[in-house]
Coordinates of C-alpha atoms in Angstrom, one line a residue:
M20 CA -2.7 -8.1 -10.7
T21 CA -2.1 -6.9 -14.3
L22 CA -0.1 -9.4 -16.3
I23 CA 2.9 -8.4 -18.4
M24 CA 2.9 -9.9 -21.9
G25 CA 6.4 -9.7 -23.4
V26 CA 6.6 -9.1 -27.2
L27 CA 8.6 -11.6 -29.2
N28 CA 8.7 -10.7 -32.9
V29 CA 10.0 -13.6 -35.0
T30 CA 10.0 -11.3 -38.1
P31 CA 12.4 -9.4 -40.2
D32 CA 10.3 -6.3 -40.5
S33 CA 8.8 -5.3 -37.1
F34 CA 8.8 -1.5 -36.7
S35 CA 10.9 -1.5 -33.5
D36 CA 13.0 -4.7 -33.4
G37 CA 12.7 -6.3 -36.8
G38 CA 15.3 -9.0 -37.5
R39 CA 16.8 -9.1 -34.0
W40 CA 15.0 -12.3 -33.1
A41 CA 14.3 -13.7 -36.6
S42 CA 16.2 -16.9 -36.2
T43 CA 14.7 -19.7 -34.1
D44 CA 17.6 -19.8 -31.6
A45 CA 17.7 -16.1 -31.1
A46 CA 14.0 -16.0 -30.6
I47 CA 14.0 -18.8 -28.0
E48 CA 16.9 -17.1 -26.2
H49 CA 15.0 -13.8 -26.1
G50 CA 11.8 -15.4 -25.0
L51 CA 13.6 -16.9 -22.0
R52 CA 15.2 -13.5 -21.3
L53 CA 11.7 -11.9 -21.3
V54 CA 10.6 -14.4 -18.7
A55 CA 13.7 -13.7 -16.6
Q56 CA 12.9 -10.0 -16.7
G57 CA 9.5 -10.6 -15.4
A58 CA 7.1 -11.5 -18.3
D59 CA 4.1 -13.5 -17.3
I60 CA 3.3 -14.3 -20.9
V61 CA 5.5 -14.4 -24.0
D62 CA 3.6 -13.3 -27.2
V63 CA 5.1 -14.9 -30.2
G64 CA 4.3 -13.4 -33.6
G65 CA 5.5 -14.2 -37.1
E66 CA 3.9 -11.4 -39.1
S67 CA 4.4 -7.7 -38.6
T68 CA 1.1 -5.7 -38.3
R69 CA 2.8 -2.3 -38.4
P70 CA 1.2 0.3 -40.7
G71 CA 2.0 -0.6 -44.3
A72 CA 3.5 -4.0 -43.5
T73 CA 3.4 -6.7 -46.2
R74 CA 1.3 -9.8 -45.5
V75 CA 3.1 -13.1 -44.8
S76 CA 1.7 -16.4 -46.0
P77 CA 0.4 -18.7 -43.2
P78 CA 2.9 -21.4 -44.0
D79 CA 5.8 -18.9 -43.7
E80 CA 4.3 -17.6 -40.5
R81 CA 4.0 -21.1 -39.0
S82 CA 7.6 -21.9 -40.0
R83 CA 8.7 -18.9 -38.0
V84 CA 6.7 -19.3 -34.8
I85 CA 6.0 -23.0 -34.2
P86 CA 9.5 -24.1 -33.4
V87 CA 9.9 -21.2 -31.0
I88 CA 6.5 -21.9 -29.3
T89 CA 7.4 -25.6 -29.0
A90 CA 10.7 -24.9 -27.4
L91 CA 9.5 -22.3 -25.0
A92 CA 6.4 -24.2 -24.0
R93 CA 8.6 -27.2 -23.1
Q94 CA 10.4 -25.0 -20.7
G95 CA 7.1 -24.0 -18.9
V96 CA 6.7 -20.6 -20.5
R97 CA 3.1 -19.4 -20.8
I98 CA 2.8 -18.6 -24.5
S99 CA 0.5 -16.4 -26.6
V100 CA 0.5 -16.6 -30.3
D101 CA 0.1 -13.3 -32.1
T102 CA -1.8 -14.3 -35.3
L103 CA -4.9 -13.5 -37.3
N104 CA -4.7 -16.8 -39.2
A105 CA -6.8 -19.7 -37.9
D106 CA -4.4 -22.4 -39.2
T107 CA -1.5 -20.8 -37.4
A108 CA -3.6 -20.4 -34.2
H109 CA -4.5 -24.1 -34.4
A110 CA -0.9 -25.2 -34.9
A111 CA 0.3 -22.9 -32.1
V112 CA -2.1 -24.3 -29.6
A113 CA -1.0 -27.8 -30.5
A114 CA 2.6 -26.7 -30.0
G115 CA 1.8 -25.4 -26.5
A116 CA 0.3 -21.9 -26.7
S117 CA -2.5 -21.2 -24.3
I118 CA -3.5 -17.8 -25.6
I119 CA -4.6 -16.7 -29.1
N120 CA -3.9 -13.0 -29.6
D121 CA -5.8 -12.0 -32.7
V122 CA -5.4 -8.4 -33.8
S123 CA -8.4 -8.7 -36.1
G124 CA -10.8 -10.0 -33.4
G125 CA -11.8 -12.8 -35.8
L126 CA -12.5 -10.6 -38.8
A127 CA -9.5 -11.5 -40.9
D128 CA -10.1 -15.2 -40.9
P129 CA -13.7 -16.6 -40.8
L130 CA -12.4 -19.8 -39.3
M131 CA -10.7 -18.2 -36.3
A132 CA -13.7 -18.2 -34.0
A133 CA -14.3 -21.9 -34.5
V134 CA -10.6 -22.6 -33.8
A135 CA -10.7 -20.4 -30.7
A136 CA -13.9 -22.1 -29.5
R137 CA -12.5 -25.6 -29.9
S138 CA -9.2 -24.7 -28.3
G139 CA -10.6 -23.6 -25.0
C140 CA -7.8 -21.1 -24.8
T141 CA -7.9 -17.5 -23.8
Y142 CA -8.8 -15.5 -26.9
V143 CA -7.8 -11.8 -27.2
A144 CA -10.0 -10.0 -29.6
M145 CA -8.7 -6.6 -30.7
H146 CA -10.6 -3.7 -32.3
W147 CA -9.7 -3.8 -36.0
R148 CA -10.9 -2.2 -39.2
G149 CA -8.5 -3.6 -41.8
H150 CA -5.1 -4.9 -42.7
A151 CA -1.9 -2.9 -42.3
Q152 CA -2.0 -1.6 -45.9
E153 CA -5.5 -0.1 -45.5
M154 CA -6.1 0.7 -41.8
G155 CA -4.8 4.3 -42.0
S156 CA -7.6 5.3 -44.2
R157 CA -10.2 3.8 -41.8
A158 CA -9.3 6.0 -38.8
E159 CA -12.5 7.9 -39.0
Y160 CA -14.8 8.1 -35.9
G161 CA -17.7 10.1 -34.7
N162 CA -16.7 9.4 -31.1
V163 CA -13.7 7.1 -30.9
V164 CA -14.6 5.7 -27.5
A165 CA -18.2 5.1 -28.3
D166 CA -17.4 3.6 -31.7
V167 CA -14.7 1.3 -30.5
H168 CA -17.0 0.2 -27.6
A169 CA -19.8 -0.6 -30.0
E170 CA -17.6 -2.5 -32.5
L171 CA -16.0 -4.6 -29.7
A172 CA -19.5 -5.3 -28.3
A173 CA -20.6 -6.5 -31.7
R174 CA -17.5 -8.8 -31.9
V175 CA -18.4 -10.3 -28.6
V176 CA -21.8 -11.2 -29.9
V177 CA -20.4 -12.8 -33.0
L178 CA -17.6 -14.7 -31.2
T179 CA -19.8 -16.1 -28.4
S180 CA -22.4 -17.1 -31.0
A181 CA -19.7 -19.1 -32.7
G182 CA -18.9 -20.9 -29.5
V183 CA -16.2 -18.9 -27.8
K184 CA -16.9 -18.8 -24.1
R185 CA -17.2 -15.4 -22.5
S186 CA -14.9 -16.7 -19.7
D187 CA -12.2 -17.1 -22.4
L188 CA -12.5 -13.7 -24.0
V189 CA -10.2 -10.7 -23.5
L190 CA -10.8 -7.4 -25.4
D191 CA -8.2 -5.0 -26.7
P192 CA -9.1 -1.4 -27.9
G193 CA -6.5 -1.6 -30.6
L194 CA -4.3 1.4 -30.0
G195 CA -2.5 2.4 -33.2
F196 CA -4.7 0.2 -35.4
A197 CA -6.9 2.4 -37.6
K198 CA -6.4 5.2 -35.0
R199 CA -4.8 8.6 -35.1
A200 CA -2.7 9.7 -32.1
D201 CA -5.5 11.7 -30.6
H202 CA -7.7 8.6 -30.8
D203 CA -5.1 6.6 -28.9
W204 CA -4.8 9.1 -26.1
E205 CA -8.6 9.4 -25.8
L206 CA -9.0 5.6 -25.6
L207 CA -6.3 5.5 -22.9
A208 CA -8.0 8.2 -21.0
N209 CA -11.3 6.4 -21.1
L210 CA -10.5 2.7 -20.4
A211 CA -13.2 2.7 -17.8
A212 CA -15.8 3.2 -20.5
F213 CA -15.3 -0.4 -21.5
D214 CA -16.0 -1.8 -18.0
D215 CA -19.7 -2.4 -18.8
L216 CA -18.7 -5.0 -21.4
G217 CA -17.8 -7.2 -18.4
L218 CA -14.7 -8.6 -19.9
P219 CA -11.0 -8.3 -19.2
M220 CA -9.0 -5.8 -21.2
M221 CA -5.5 -5.9 -22.6
V222 CA -3.7 -2.7 -23.5
G223 CA -0.9 -2.6 -26.1
A224 CA 0.8 0.8 -26.3
S225 CA 4.4 -0.3 -26.5
R226 CA 6.6 1.8 -28.7
K227 CA 3.7 2.9 -30.9
R228 CA 3.8 6.2 -32.8
F229 CA 1.4 8.1 -30.6
V230 CA 3.8 7.7 -27.6
A231 CA 6.3 9.8 -29.5
A232 CA 4.2 12.9 -28.7
V233 CA 5.7 13.1 -25.2
L234 CA 9.3 12.9 -26.5
P235 CA 11.7 15.2 -28.3
A236 CA 11.2 15.1 -32.1
D237 CA 14.5 13.3 -32.7
A238 CA 14.0 10.6 -30.0
S239 CA 14.6 7.0 -31.0
V240 CA 11.9 4.3 -31.0
L241 CA 13.6 2.8 -27.9
S242 CA 13.0 6.1 -26.1
R243 CA 9.3 5.2 -26.1
D244 CA 9.9 2.5 -23.4
L245 CA 9.8 4.9 -20.5
P246 CA 6.5 6.5 -21.4
T247 CA 5.2 3.0 -22.3
A248 CA 6.0 1.9 -18.7
V249 CA 4.0 4.9 -17.4
I250 CA 1.1 4.0 -19.7
S251 CA 1.3 0.4 -18.3
V252 CA 0.9 1.7 -14.8
L253 CA -2.1 3.8 -15.9
A254 CA -3.6 0.7 -17.5
A255 CA -3.0 -1.4 -14.4
Q256 CA -4.7 1.2 -12.3
A257 CA -7.6 1.1 -14.7
G258 CA -7.9 -2.7 -14.1
A259 CA -6.3 -4.0 -17.3
W260 CA -5.9 -7.8 -17.4
A261 CA -2.5 -7.4 -19.2
V262 CA -0.2 -5.0 -20.9
R263 CA 1.7 -6.0 -24.0
V264 CA 5.2 -4.5 -24.0
H265 CA 8.7 -4.8 -25.6
D266 CA 10.7 -3.6 -22.5
V267 CA 9.5 -6.1 -19.9
S268 CA 12.1 -5.0 -17.3
A269 CA 10.9 -1.4 -17.2
T270 CA 7.3 -2.4 -16.9
R271 CA 8.1 -4.9 -14.2
T272 CA 10.0 -2.3 -12.2
A273 CA 7.1 0.2 -12.6
F274 CA 4.6 -2.5 -11.4
N275 CA 6.9 -3.2 -8.4
V276 CA 6.6 0.4 -7.4
L277 CA 2.8 0.3 -7.9
A278 CA 2.6 -2.8 -5.7
R279 CA 4.7 -1.3 -2.9
V280 CA 2.5 1.8 -2.9
A281 CA -0.6 -0.4 -2.8
A282 CA 0.8 -2.4 0.1
A283 CA 1.7 0.7 2.0
R284 CA -1.9 1.8 1.8
Q285 CA -3.1 -1.2 3.8
P286 CA -4.1 -0.5 7.4
G287 CA -1.1 -1.0 9.7
A288 CA 1.3 -1.7 6.9
R289 CA 4.9 -0.9 7.7
D290 CA 8.2 -1.9 6.1
D291 CA 11.5 -0.9 7.8
S292 CA 13.7 -3.0 5.5
A293 CA 14.9 -0.1 3.4
G294 CA 16.3 1.8 6.4
H295 CA 16.7 5.6 6.3
D296 CA 18.8 8.0 4.2
A297 CA 21.5 9.8 6.2

């Protein structure tokens, strides 16, 4: 079953909900709300990685996320820390995080692989070509599926050579990161091309710019939640380990529908509990 990772941005400048959960108390409350809505994992991040975002110092990042991670972990929430800084990852694991979600796949901080290896946590390595200020200029591919596949495969070699266990690795194709919209759609259409890497995949499409292509030109960012839920179903059908989303409730409902359909396909399955329409 594909897991739902709920996004918790403890930042003032996220592209879709910047500032809403910037205070520790508001972030903790929202994290618990995400779990109540059906999140399996809460992904706590203290630095926006949207295109053009300004970097945050690791100490500032830690001051944002560690109190939130500590409080949520004490209440039994499964926590992922969204960071590309090794020191923040180390502190987050000590505070109770069990997943390190690194959008740089270990490229931004040369110490990250060692931290991930020592932690024994699940390590999500995303396809990445540069920081927010520069990634737009690096969205050049001969064949985006083949190139992303090759670059992720190379990261797996580096990470496992540094001591990260294959059994702890999850890969992410990096939708929206150094990608144009057509690249994102092509990657989504070809998730099966990554199966031969033999590792779980996470898909993070939530509210990203390319999703706007299926909406009216004046649609709000929040309007992207419905197509995101559809993408989440497609990712689940492709065997994704997890989807990372802002609107947990919509994705949980979509997954409930998927589960009912799958159950109904079982030989002899029957459910009369819903009754019949008049």
